[in-house]
Each structure stands twice: as structure tokens, then as C-alpha cells.
Amino acid sequence: MGTPQVVKTVRRLRLIRVRHRVVCGTLEAIQQVLATCGWQINTAFVGCLNLAIRQHVAAVGRRVNTLCKGEEGLRQQLTLYHVYYNFCLPHTSLHQPLAQPEPTKGLGSAKRWRPWTPAMAAGLTNHVWTLREVLLYRVPPWPQPQAR
């Protein structure tokens, strides 16, 4: 497909112009792929994801002291956040309605939605993981290439 970039021109705190610049590929190819879904070039989702990463991964935030001293430490923090975001953090845009509302333990209204994570939506798991489950999960060994 390609990689689009939105370039905004601002003067005196006012947005003057929005231009689409193609970093990789062609503008026509990008527009053709997006048009099949009825979409257009928009970087809002990328901006929201970048903000979420900055808020959760200290090494990416600005002017912070972290335990991350190099590229490997940053990679480990980003990997942990990636797993947390997809397996532990329910997204309200993905929640599923319950057939019957369930009463809550407190005085609040009945629970009407089942929390849903991106991993559940992708069919990778059937429940919201706890961070403890993630940290204690034993990853099976990666298949090694056969020696010839």
C-alpha cells in the first residue's frame, strides 16, 4: 500500500492547510485501498496510540528517569506494554452486550456489557488476562530450524 503523512500548516494558532504527503508508495494506491472501506487518510488513531504509549511506557515519556538504560530495556518495556494493551486492557469500543444484565455487588446499576480486549476480538484468548497471568505465563520454546 504505502505510508501517508498528514502535514498541517499553522499560522497564529490557526490551521491554514492540511496536506497529504506520501512517504512510501503512491497516493493513488493508498486512496484506492482506503476507499474500499469508505475511509480517508487520518492520523488521529496513530496520535491516540502514541499518547497511550507515552503515558504507559516511562522510557518513551519526556524528561523521565527510568530503569531503561539502552535499546534492549526499551524493547522489553514496549513488549510488556504491547501484551498488556492487547490482553489485559478491555477497550470500551470492543465491549460485548450481555444477554441478561447482571447485578453488581454494590448499589450501582446492573452490568450490561462484557469487557473485551483486542486479543479476544482476534480470537487469541477467551478472557481478560490479569497482569499476574501475563507475567507468570510460560512461553513455549520457539521452534528451532532443522540442521542440514
PDB file of N, CA and C in Angstrom, residues 78-137:
ATOM      1  N   LEU A  78       8.410  -1.883  25.899  1.00  0.00           N
ATOM      2  CA  LEU A  78       7.403  -1.794  24.845  1.00  0.00           C
ATOM      3  C   LEU A  78       6.708  -3.136  24.622  1.00  0.00           C
ATOM      4  N   THR A  79       7.448  -4.228  24.739  1.00  0.00           N
ATOM      5  CA  THR A  79       6.846  -5.554  24.580  1.00  0.00           C
ATOM      6  C   THR A  79       5.840  -5.825  25.685  1.00  0.00           C
ATOM      7  N   LEU A  80       6.202  -5.503  26.927  1.00  0.00           N
ATOM      8  CA  LEU A  80       5.283  -5.699  28.044  1.00  0.00           C
ATOM      9  C   LEU A  80       4.033  -4.841  27.861  1.00  0.00           C
ATOM     10  N   TYR A  81       4.195  -3.592  27.441  1.00  0.00           N
ATOM     11  CA  TYR A  81       3.031  -2.736  27.219  1.00  0.00           C
ATOM     12  C   TYR A  81       2.167  -3.285  26.089  1.00  0.00           C
ATOM     13  N   HIS A  82       2.778  -3.783  25.034  1.00  0.00           N
ATOM     14  CA  HIS A  82       2.046  -4.350  23.898  1.00  0.00           C
ATOM     15  C   HIS A  82       1.156  -5.504  24.363  1.00  0.00           C
ATOM     16  N   VAL A  83       1.705  -6.388  25.188  1.00  0.00           N
ATOM     17  CA  VAL A  83       0.933  -7.518  25.708  1.00  0.00           C
ATOM     18  C   VAL A  83      -0.174  -7.012  26.633  1.00  0.00           C
ATOM     19  N   TYR A  84       0.147  -6.074  27.523  1.00  0.00           N
ATOM     20  CA  TYR A  84      -0.839  -5.514  28.444  1.00  0.00           C
ATOM     21  C   TYR A  84      -1.991  -4.872  27.665  1.00  0.00           C
ATOM     22  N   TYR A  85      -1.670  -4.071  26.652  1.00  0.00           N
ATOM     23  CA  TYR A  85      -2.677  -3.362  25.858  1.00  0.00           C
ATOM     24  C   TYR A  85      -3.623  -4.334  25.165  1.00  0.00           C
ATOM     25  N   ASN A  86      -3.091  -5.436  24.637  1.00  0.00           N
ATOM     26  CA  ASN A  86      -3.902  -6.364  23.855  1.00  0.00           C
ATOM     27  C   ASN A  86      -4.577  -7.465  24.664  1.00  0.00           C
ATOM     28  N   PHE A  87      -4.010  -7.861  25.801  1.00  0.00           N
ATOM     29  CA  PHE A  87      -4.561  -8.972  26.573  1.00  0.00           C
ATOM     30  C   PHE A  87      -5.230  -8.547  27.882  1.00  0.00           C
ATOM     31  N   CYS A  88      -4.770  -7.480  28.522  1.00  0.00           N
ATOM     32  CA  CYS A  88      -5.245  -7.104  29.860  1.00  0.00           C
ATOM     33  C   CYS A  88      -6.189  -5.913  29.868  1.00  0.00           C
ATOM     34  N   LEU A  89      -6.100  -5.048  28.916  1.00  0.00           N
ATOM     35  CA  LEU A  89      -6.830  -3.784  28.934  1.00  0.00           C
ATOM     36  C   LEU A  89      -8.091  -3.869  28.072  1.00  0.00           C
ATOM     37  N   PRO A  90      -9.281  -3.983  28.710  1.00  0.00           N
ATOM     38  CA  PRO A  90     -10.513  -4.007  27.911  1.00  0.00           C
ATOM     39  C   PRO A  90     -10.735  -2.657  27.231  1.00  0.00           C
ATOM     40  N   HIS A  91     -11.214  -2.687  26.010  1.00  0.00           N
ATOM     41  CA  HIS A  91     -11.469  -1.474  25.237  1.00  0.00           C
ATOM     42  C   HIS A  91     -12.985  -1.273  25.153  1.00  0.00           C
ATOM     43  N   THR A  92     -13.442  -0.096  25.516  1.00  0.00           N
ATOM     44  CA  THR A  92     -14.885   0.152  25.504  1.00  0.00           C
ATOM     45  C   THR A  92     -15.468   0.053  24.094  1.00  0.00           C
ATOM     46  N   SER A  93     -14.679   0.337  23.085  1.00  0.00           N
ATOM     47  CA  SER A  93     -15.187   0.246  21.710  1.00  0.00           C
ATOM     48  C   SER A  93     -15.405  -1.207  21.282  1.00  0.00           C
ATOM     49  N   LEU A  94     -14.864  -2.152  22.043  1.00  0.00           N
ATOM     50  CA  LEU A  94     -14.996  -3.571  21.693  1.00  0.00           C
ATOM     51  C   LEU A  94     -15.974  -4.328  22.589  1.00  0.00           C
ATOM     52  N   HIS A  95     -16.462  -3.696  23.684  1.00  0.00           N
ATOM     53  CA  HIS A  95     -17.264  -4.461  24.646  1.00  0.00           C
ATOM     54  C   HIS A  95     -18.484  -5.109  23.995  1.00  0.00           C
ATOM     55  N   GLN A  96     -18.902  -6.240  24.564  1.00  0.00           N
ATOM     56  CA  GLN A  96     -19.991  -7.039  24.012  1.00  0.00           C
ATOM     57  C   GLN A  96     -21.203  -6.977  24.941  1.00  0.00           C
ATOM     58  N   PRO A  97     -22.410  -6.832  24.391  1.00  0.00           N
ATOM     59  CA  PRO A  97     -23.594  -6.787  25.256  1.00  0.00           C
ATOM     60  C   PRO A  97     -23.868  -8.155  25.879  1.00  0.00           C
ATOM     61  N   LEU A  98     -24.319  -8.153  27.130  1.00  0.00           N
ATOM     62  CA  LEU A  98     -24.706  -9.393  27.802  1.00  0.00           C
ATOM     63  C   LEU A  98     -26.149  -9.720  27.443  1.00  0.00           C
ATOM     64  N   ALA A  99     -26.485 -11.016  27.368  1.00  0.00           N
ATOM     65  CA  ALA A  99     -27.857 -11.419  27.063  1.00  0.00           C
ATOM     66  C   ALA A  99     -28.800 -10.961  28.172  1.00  0.00           C
ATOM     67  N   GLN A 100     -28.366 -11.118  29.420  1.00  0.00           N
ATOM     68  CA  GLN A 100     -29.132 -10.693  30.579  1.00  0.00           C
ATOM     69  C   GLN A 100     -28.266  -9.770  31.419  1.00  0.00           C
ATOM     70  N   PRO A 101     -28.748  -8.604  31.820  1.00  0.00           N
ATOM     71  CA  PRO A 101     -27.952  -7.750  32.710  1.00  0.00           C
ATOM     72  C   PRO A 101     -27.666  -8.467  34.025  1.00  0.00           C
ATOM     73  N   GLU A 102     -26.429  -8.335  34.514  1.00  0.00           N
ATOM     74  CA  GLU A 102     -26.014  -9.000  35.744  1.00  0.00           C
ATOM     75  C   GLU A 102     -25.976  -7.983  36.879  1.00  0.00           C
ATOM     76  N   PRO A 103     -26.528  -8.347  38.061  1.00  0.00           N
ATOM     77  CA  PRO A 103     -26.467  -7.408  39.185  1.00  0.00           C
ATOM     78  C   PRO A 103     -25.036  -7.216  39.659  1.00  0.00           C
ATOM     79  N   THR A 104     -24.739  -6.024  40.139  1.00  0.00           N
ATOM     80  CA  THR A 104     -23.411  -5.740  40.682  1.00  0.00           C
ATOM     81  C   THR A 104     -23.417  -6.004  42.180  1.00  0.00           C
ATOM     82  N   LYS A 105     -22.232  -6.066  42.769  1.00  0.00           N
ATOM     83  CA  LYS A 105     -22.137  -6.337  44.206  1.00  0.00           C
ATOM     84  C   LYS A 105     -22.474  -5.102  45.037  1.00  0.00           C
ATOM     85  N   GLY A 106     -22.419  -3.947  44.439  1.00  0.00           N
ATOM     86  CA  GLY A 106     -22.685  -2.707  45.166  1.00  0.00           C
ATOM     87  C   GLY A 106     -24.076  -2.188  44.870  1.00  0.00           C
ATOM     88  N   LEU A 107     -24.225  -0.888  44.962  1.00  0.00           N
ATOM     89  CA  LEU A 107     -25.519  -0.253  44.735  1.00  0.00           C
ATOM     90  C   LEU A 107     -25.680   0.248  43.306  1.00  0.00           C
ATOM     91  N   GLY A 108     -24.687   0.020  42.466  1.00  0.00           N
ATOM     92  CA  GLY A 108     -24.720   0.522  41.095  1.00  0.00           C
ATOM     93  C   GLY A 108     -25.730  -0.203  40.224  1.00  0.00           C
ATOM     94  N   SER A 109     -25.890   0.284  39.005  1.00  0.00           N
ATOM     95  CA  SER A 109     -26.822  -0.337  38.070  1.00  0.00           C
ATOM     96  C   SER A 109     -26.260  -1.669  37.589  1.00  0.00           C
ATOM     97  N   ALA A 110     -27.112  -2.472  36.992  1.00  0.00           N
ATOM     98  CA  ALA A 110     -26.731  -3.804  36.541  1.00  0.00           C
ATOM     99  C   ALA A 110     -25.664  -3.720  35.445  1.00  0.00           C
ATOM    100  N   LYS A 111     -24.809  -4.714  35.433  1.00  0.00           N
ATOM    101  CA  LYS A 111     -23.747  -4.807  34.427  1.00  0.00           C
ATOM    102  C   LYS A 111     -24.387  -5.260  33.115  1.00  0.00           C
ATOM    103  N   ARG A 112     -24.186  -4.475  32.062  1.00  0.00           N
ATOM    104  CA  ARG A 112     -24.826  -4.773  30.775  1.00  0.00           C
ATOM    105  C   ARG A 112     -23.846  -5.148  29.679  1.00  0.00           C
ATOM    106  N   TRP A 113     -22.541  -4.972  29.944  1.00  0.00           N
ATOM    107  CA  TRP A 113     -21.541  -5.214  28.909  1.00  0.00           C
ATOM    108  C   TRP A 113     -20.472  -6.167  29.412  1.00  0.00           C
ATOM    109  N   ARG A 114     -19.969  -7.000  28.522  1.00  0.00           N
ATOM    110  CA  ARG A 114     -18.854  -7.874  28.836  1.00  0.00           C
ATOM    111  C   ARG A 114     -17.593  -7.192  28.341  1.00  0.00           C
ATOM    112  N   PRO A 115     -16.571  -7.035  29.225  1.00  0.00           N
ATOM    113  CA  PRO A 115     -15.329  -6.410  28.760  1.00  0.00           C
ATOM    114  C   PRO A 115     -14.672  -7.253  27.678  1.00  0.00           C
ATOM    115  N   TRP A 116     -14.050  -6.610  26.725  1.00  0.00           N
ATOM    116  CA  TRP A 116     -13.478  -7.293  25.556  1.00  0.00           C
ATOM    117  C   TRP A 116     -12.148  -6.642  25.216  1.00  0.00           C
ATOM    118  N   THR A 117     -11.127  -7.447  24.986  1.00  0.00           N
ATOM    119  CA  THR A 117      -9.799  -6.941  24.638  1.00  0.00           C
ATOM    120  C   THR A 117      -9.519  -7.190  23.158  1.00  0.00           C
ATOM    121  N   PRO A 118      -8.527  -6.527  22.588  1.00  0.00           N
ATOM    122  CA  PRO A 118      -8.172  -6.802  21.192  1.00  0.00           C
ATOM    123  C   PRO A 118      -7.789  -8.266  20.958  1.00  0.00           C
ATOM    124  N   ALA A 119      -7.128  -8.898  21.930  1.00  0.00           N
ATOM    125  CA  ALA A 119      -6.762 -10.313  21.778  1.00  0.00           C
ATOM    126  C   ALA A 119      -8.000 -11.192  21.734  1.00  0.00           C
ATOM    127  N   MET A 120      -9.036 -10.835  22.494  1.00  0.00           N
ATOM    128  CA  MET A 120     -10.289 -11.588  22.456  1.00  0.00           C
ATOM    129  C   MET A 120     -10.980 -11.388  21.109  1.00  0.00           C
ATOM    130  N   ALA A 121     -10.961 -10.145  20.618  1.00  0.00           N
ATOM    131  CA  ALA A 121     -11.582  -9.845  19.324  1.00  0.00           C
ATOM    132  C   ALA A 121     -10.879 -10.593  18.190  1.00  0.00           C
ATOM    133  N   ALA A 122      -9.570 -10.808  18.337  1.00  0.00           N
ATOM    134  CA  ALA A 122      -8.804 -11.526  17.307  1.00  0.00           C
ATOM    135  C   ALA A 122      -8.903 -13.042  17.474  1.00  0.00           C
ATOM    136  N   GLY A 123      -9.576 -13.505  18.536  1.00  0.00           N
ATOM    137  CA  GLY A 123      -9.724 -14.935  18.760  1.00  0.00           C
ATOM    138  C   GLY A 123      -8.505 -15.599  19.381  1.00  0.00           C
ATOM    139  N   LEU A 124      -7.606 -14.812  19.993  1.00  0.00           N
ATOM    140  CA  LEU A 124      -6.395 -15.377  20.597  1.00  0.00           C
ATOM    141  C   LEU A 124      -6.623 -15.876  22.016  1.00  0.00           C
ATOM    142  N   THR A 125      -7.660 -15.380  22.693  1.00  0.00           N
ATOM    143  CA  THR A 125      -7.962 -15.784  24.064  1.00  0.00           C
ATOM    144  C   THR A 125      -9.458 -15.635  24.292  1.00  0.00           C
ATOM    145  N   ASN A 126      -9.936 -16.223  25.395  1.00  0.00           N
ATOM    146  CA  ASN A 126     -11.366 -16.145  25.682  1.00  0.00           C
ATOM    147  C   ASN A 126     -11.675 -15.372  26.962  1.00  0.00           C
ATOM    148  N   HIS A 127     -10.672 -14.722  27.561  1.00  0.00           N
ATOM    149  CA  HIS A 127     -10.901 -13.957  28.786  1.00  0.00           C
ATOM    150  C   HIS A 127      -9.914 -12.792  28.882  1.00  0.00           C
ATOM    151  N   VAL A 128     -10.271 -11.843  29.737  1.00  0.00           N
ATOM    152  CA  VAL A 128      -9.376 -10.713  30.006  1.00  0.00           C
ATOM    153  C   VAL A 128      -8.300 -11.211  30.966  1.00  0.00           C
ATOM    154  N   TRP A 129      -7.053 -11.071  30.588  1.00  0.00           N
ATOM    155  CA  TRP A 129      -5.937 -11.549  31.410  1.00  0.00           C
ATOM    156  C   TRP A 129      -5.626 -10.542  32.517  1.00  0.00           C
ATOM    157  N   THR A 130      -5.122 -11.056  33.618  1.00  0.00           N
ATOM    158  CA  THR A 130      -4.571 -10.180  34.646  1.00  0.00           C
ATOM    159  C   THR A 130      -3.088 -10.003  34.344  1.00  0.00           C
ATOM    160  N   LEU A 131      -2.503  -8.954  34.898  1.00  0.00           N
ATOM    161  CA  LEU A 131      -1.069  -8.746  34.685  1.00  0.00           C
ATOM    162  C   LEU A 131      -0.276  -9.894  35.304  1.00  0.00           C
ATOM    163  N   ARG A 132      -0.780 -10.445  36.403  1.00  0.00           N
ATOM    164  CA  ARG A 132      -0.137 -11.600  37.033  1.00  0.00           C
ATOM    165  C   ARG A 132      -0.101 -12.792  36.072  1.00  0.00           C
ATOM    166  N   GLU A 133      -1.212 -13.048  35.384  1.00  0.00           N
ATOM    167  CA  GLU A 133      -1.252 -14.137  34.399  1.00  0.00           C
ATOM    168  C   GLU A 133      -0.212 -13.929  33.301  1.00  0.00           C
ATOM    169  N   VAL A 134      -0.113 -12.691  32.838  1.00  0.00           N
ATOM    170  CA  VAL A 134       0.851 -12.382  31.769  1.00  0.00           C
ATOM    171  C   VAL A 134       2.272 -12.651  32.245  1.00  0.00           C
ATOM    172  N   LEU A 135       2.598 -12.153  33.448  1.00  0.00           N
ATOM    173  CA  LEU A 135       3.965 -12.278  33.948  1.00  0.00           C
ATOM    174  C   LEU A 135       4.336 -13.713  34.302  1.00  0.00           C
ATOM    175  N   LEU A 136       3.351 -14.528  34.673  1.00  0.00           N
ATOM    176  CA  LEU A 136       3.631 -15.921  35.042  1.00  0.00           C
ATOM    177  C   LEU A 136       3.461 -16.892  33.878  1.00  0.00           C
ATOM    178  N   TYR A 137       2.992 -16.399  32.725  1.00  0.00           N
ATOM    179  CA  TYR A 137       2.785 -17.274  31.566  1.00  0.00           C
ATOM    180  C   TYR A 137       4.127 -17.791  31.063  1.00  0.00           C
TER     181      TYR A 137
END
